[in-house]
Coordinates of C-alpha atoms in Angstrom, one line a residue:
M101 CA -9.8 -59.0 4.2
R102 CA -13.1 -57.4 3.2
R103 CA -14.1 -54.3 5.2
S104 CA -17.6 -53.8 6.5
P105 CA -19.9 -51.0 5.2
R106 CA -19.5 -49.4 8.7
S107 CA -15.7 -49.3 8.2
R108 CA -16.0 -47.7 4.8
S109 CA -18.4 -45.1 6.1
A110 CA -16.1 -44.2 8.9
R111 CA -13.2 -43.7 6.5
L112 CA -15.4 -41.4 4.3
L113 CA -16.5 -39.4 7.3
G114 CA -12.9 -39.0 8.4
A115 CA -11.9 -37.7 5.0
L116 CA -14.7 -35.2 5.0
A117 CA -13.7 -34.1 8.5
L118 CA -10.1 -33.6 7.2
A119 CA -11.4 -31.6 4.2
G120 CA -13.5 -29.4 6.5
T121 CA -10.5 -28.7 8.7
V122 CA -8.3 -27.7 5.7
T123 CA -11.1 -25.5 4.3
A124 CA -11.4 -23.7 7.6
L125 CA -7.6 -23.1 7.6
G126 CA -7.9 -21.7 4.1
A127 CA -10.7 -19.4 5.1
A128 CA -8.8 -17.9 8.0
P129 CA -7.6 -14.4 7.1
A130 CA -3.8 -13.9 6.9
Q131 CA -2.4 -11.3 9.3
A132 CA -1.7 -8.1 7.3
Q133 CA 1.8 -6.8 7.6
D134 CA 2.2 -3.0 8.0
Y135 CA 5.0 -1.2 6.3
R136 CA 6.6 2.2 7.0
Y137 CA 7.0 4.1 3.8
W138 CA 6.4 7.3 1.8
S139 CA 3.0 7.1 0.1
F140 CA 2.3 9.2 -3.0
W141 CA -1.0 11.1 -3.7
D142 CA -2.6 13.0 -6.5
G143 CA -4.5 16.2 -5.8
P144 CA -7.5 17.3 -7.9
A145 CA -7.2 18.1 -11.5
A146 CA -5.6 21.5 -12.3
G147 CA -8.1 24.2 -11.7
A148 CA -10.5 22.0 -9.6
S149 CA -11.1 22.9 -5.9
A150 CA -10.1 20.5 -3.1
S151 CA -12.9 18.5 -1.4
K152 CA -13.4 18.1 2.3
D153 CA -10.9 15.3 2.5
G154 CA -8.2 17.5 1.0
G155 CA -8.9 16.4 -2.6
W156 CA -6.4 13.5 -2.4
S157 CA -6.5 10.2 -4.3
Y158 CA -3.9 7.5 -4.1
A159 CA -1.6 7.9 -7.1
T160 CA -1.7 5.2 -9.8
E161 CA 2.0 5.6 -10.9
G162 CA 5.2 6.6 -9.4
P163 CA 6.6 10.2 -9.1
A164 CA 9.3 9.4 -11.7
T165 CA 6.8 8.8 -14.4
S166 CA 3.9 11.2 -13.3
R167 CA 4.0 14.3 -15.5
P168 CA 1.4 16.7 -14.0
R169 CA 0.1 19.8 -15.8
D170 CA 0.6 23.3 -14.6
G171 CA -1.6 23.9 -11.6
A172 CA -1.4 20.4 -10.3
V173 CA -0.6 19.4 -6.7
A174 CA 1.1 16.2 -5.6
G175 CA 1.2 14.9 -2.0
F176 CA 3.6 12.7 0.0
R177 CA 2.7 11.2 3.4
F178 CA 5.1 9.1 5.5
T179 CA 2.8 6.5 6.8
V180 CA 2.4 3.1 8.4
S181 CA -0.1 0.8 6.6
A182 CA -0.6 -2.5 4.8
G183 CA -1.6 -0.9 1.6
S184 CA -3.3 2.0 -0.2
A185 CA -6.7 1.3 1.4
E186 CA -5.4 2.0 4.9
A187 CA -2.8 4.6 4.1
S188 CA -3.3 8.0 5.7
R189 CA -3.8 11.0 3.4
P190 CA -1.6 14.2 3.6
R191 CA -3.0 16.4 6.4
R192 CA -3.0 19.5 4.3
A193 CA -5.4 20.3 1.5
A194 CA -4.3 20.2 -2.1
D195 CA -4.8 23.9 -2.6
F196 CA -2.7 25.0 -5.6
A197 CA -3.7 28.7 -5.3
T198 CA -2.4 28.9 -1.8
I199 CA 0.7 26.8 -2.2
C200 CA 1.9 28.6 -5.3
A201 CA 0.5 32.1 -4.5
K202 CA 4.1 33.6 -4.4
T203 CA 5.4 31.8 -7.5
P204 CA 4.4 33.6 -10.6
A205 CA 3.8 31.7 -13.9
E206 CA 6.5 31.7 -16.6
D207 CA 6.2 31.0 -20.3
G208 CA 7.5 27.6 -21.2
R209 CA 7.5 26.3 -17.7
K210 CA 4.9 24.9 -15.3
R211 CA 4.2 25.1 -11.6
V212 CA 3.5 22.1 -9.4
G213 CA 2.5 22.3 -5.8
L214 CA 3.8 19.8 -3.3
V215 CA 2.4 18.9 0.1
L216 CA 5.0 17.1 2.3
D217 CA 3.6 15.4 5.3
F218 CA 6.2 13.7 7.4
G219 CA 3.7 11.8 9.5
T220 CA 3.1 11.6 13.2
K221 CA 5.4 10.6 16.0
A222 CA 3.6 7.3 16.3
E223 CA 4.5 6.6 12.6
A224 CA 8.1 7.6 12.9
P225 CA 11.0 5.1 13.0
R226 CA 12.4 4.6 16.5
G227 CA 14.6 7.5 17.7
E228 CA 13.4 9.9 15.0
T229 CA 11.1 12.9 15.2
P230 CA 9.1 13.9 12.0
P231 CA 9.5 17.4 10.7
D232 CA 6.5 19.6 10.4
I233 CA 4.2 19.4 7.4
R234 CA 5.2 21.9 4.7
T235 CA 4.2 22.9 1.2
E236 CA 6.5 23.8 -1.7
C237 CA 5.9 25.2 -5.2
A238 CA 8.3 23.9 -7.9
R239 CA 8.8 25.5 -11.3
L240 CA 9.6 22.9 -13.9
P241 CA 10.1 22.4 -17.7
E242 CA 6.8 21.5 -19.3
D243 CA 7.8 17.8 -19.5
G244 CA 9.0 17.7 -15.8
T245 CA 7.9 14.9 -13.5
V246 CA 6.8 14.9 -9.8
G247 CA 10.2 13.4 -9.1
D248 CA 11.8 16.4 -10.7
A249 CA 9.7 18.7 -8.5
L250 CA 10.8 16.9 -5.4
A251 CA 14.5 17.1 -6.4
A252 CA 14.1 20.8 -7.0
V253 CA 12.6 21.8 -3.7
A254 CA 12.6 18.9 -1.2
G255 CA 16.2 17.5 -1.2
P256 CA 18.1 15.7 -0.1
L257 CA 16.2 12.7 -1.4
R258 CA 17.3 9.1 -0.8
Y259 CA 16.5 6.1 -3.1
D260 CA 17.4 2.4 -2.8
A261 CA 18.9 0.3 -5.5
N262 CA 15.5 -0.4 -7.0
A263 CA 14.7 3.4 -7.4
L264 CA 12.3 3.2 -4.4
L265 CA 11.9 6.6 -2.7
C266 CA 13.2 6.1 0.8
A267 CA 13.6 9.7 2.2
I268 CA 12.4 13.2 1.5
S269 CA 14.5 16.1 2.9
G270 CA 16.6 13.5 4.6
Y271 CA 13.7 11.9 6.5
P272 CA 13.8 9.2 7.7
K273 CA 17.6 9.0 8.2
A274 CA 17.7 5.3 7.4
G275 CA 15.6 2.4 6.3
C276 CA 13.3 2.0 3.3
A277 CA 9.8 0.6 3.2
E278 CA 10.6 -1.6 6.2
K279 CA 8.1 -3.8 8.1
A280 CA 6.7 -1.9 11.1
E281 CA 6.4 -3.3 14.5
P282 CA 2.9 -4.3 15.7
G283 CA 0.9 -1.3 16.8
A284 CA 3.1 1.3 15.0
G285 CA 1.1 4.3 13.9
A286 CA -2.0 3.2 15.9
G287 CA -4.3 6.1 16.4
S288 CA -2.5 8.4 14.0
G289 CA -5.6 8.9 11.9
S290 CA -5.7 10.4 8.4
G291 CA -6.6 13.8 9.4
S292 CA -9.0 16.1 7.6
P293 CA -8.5 17.9 5.4
E294 CA -4.8 18.2 6.1
P295 CA -2.3 14.2 5.1
G296 CA 1.8 10.1 0.0
G297 CA 2.4 4.3 -4.4
S298 CA 0.9 4.2 -5.7
G299 CA 2.5 3.3 -7.8
S300 CA 3.4 4.5 -4.3
A301 CA 6.1 6.8 -3.9
S302 CA 7.4 3.8 -5.5
A303 CA 7.2 0.1 -5.2
A304 CA 6.5 0.5 -1.5
G305 CA 2.8 0.6 -2.0
K306 CA 2.9 -2.5 -4.3
Q307 CA 5.0 -4.3 -1.7
A308 CA 2.6 -3.4 1.1
D309 CA -0.4 -4.4 -1.0
G310 CA 1.0 -7.8 -2.0
D311 CA 1.1 -11.0 0.0
D312 CA 4.7 -11.8 0.7
S313 CA 4.0 -14.4 3.4
G314 CA 5.1 -17.3 1.2
G315 CA 2.3 -19.4 2.5
P316 CA -0.3 -21.2 0.4
S317 CA -3.3 -19.1 -0.7
A318 CA -6.8 -19.7 0.5
G319 CA -7.8 -20.7 -3.0
L320 CA -5.1 -23.4 -3.2
I321 CA -6.0 -24.8 0.2
G322 CA -9.7 -24.8 -0.8
G323 CA -8.8 -26.7 -4.0
I324 CA -6.9 -29.3 -1.9
A325 CA -10.0 -29.8 0.3
A326 CA -12.2 -30.3 -2.8
V327 CA -9.8 -33.0 -4.1
V328 CA -9.9 -34.8 -0.7
V329 CA -13.7 -34.7 -0.7
L330 CA -14.2 -35.8 -4.3
G331 CA -11.6 -38.5 -4.1
A332 CA -13.0 -40.0 -0.9
A333 CA -16.6 -40.0 -2.3
A334 CA -15.4 -41.7 -5.6
G335 CA -13.5 -44.4 -3.8
W336 CA -16.4 -45.2 -1.5
Q337 CA -18.8 -45.5 -4.4
A338 CA -16.4 -47.7 -6.4
R339 CA -16.0 -50.1 -3.4
R340 CA -19.8 -50.1 -2.9
R341 CA -20.4 -51.2 -6.5
R342 CA -17.8 -54.0 -6.2
G343 CA -19.4 -55.1 -3.0

């Protein structure tokens, strides 16, 4: 039975409406998932003074591979965030002169300052109380890493099977880069100039930055919508020519 032009137009409009709905679904932002983890921060270059925000920048590699020069400062902040853009900085300035004032230099060794910010009560796992912020000055061999500095002055450390840093000085007692309940850490703020990946203190920052929802991406859904539109239009025009 031959369909009328009105019927064909209705089918085309229906396909376009479906495509519009799919596109709208693809454009809707996914709910970001917050994680509770140790973030890792770099202080200013050795010899440079800290800025108003404490001089911190999110580290681009993990503490196990970061090999700072003498006079550098590394920061760690226990935080709740969905990634590096939202992570709170350590709430103490990266001031090497102050942190290592009582640790004299030695030939053949370097000094690395550490700022350890255990976060706020709002960011803490249920049932735990974060220790006070503290600073340490580690003296290391010239090829020592930030991970070596942590091991020297901030134990006990806890890692998971993937070498992800889970605890500094035994905090937190359990868990490792776990999903945080909605609202955790709300209102904690980053502080100034006192709060670390990045390569986060490990892969935690990468996990938090990535999309692990398992759902289709907006680009994929948009592509499906485009196929629906183009296919419907081509079919309508072919039937029109035959008619």
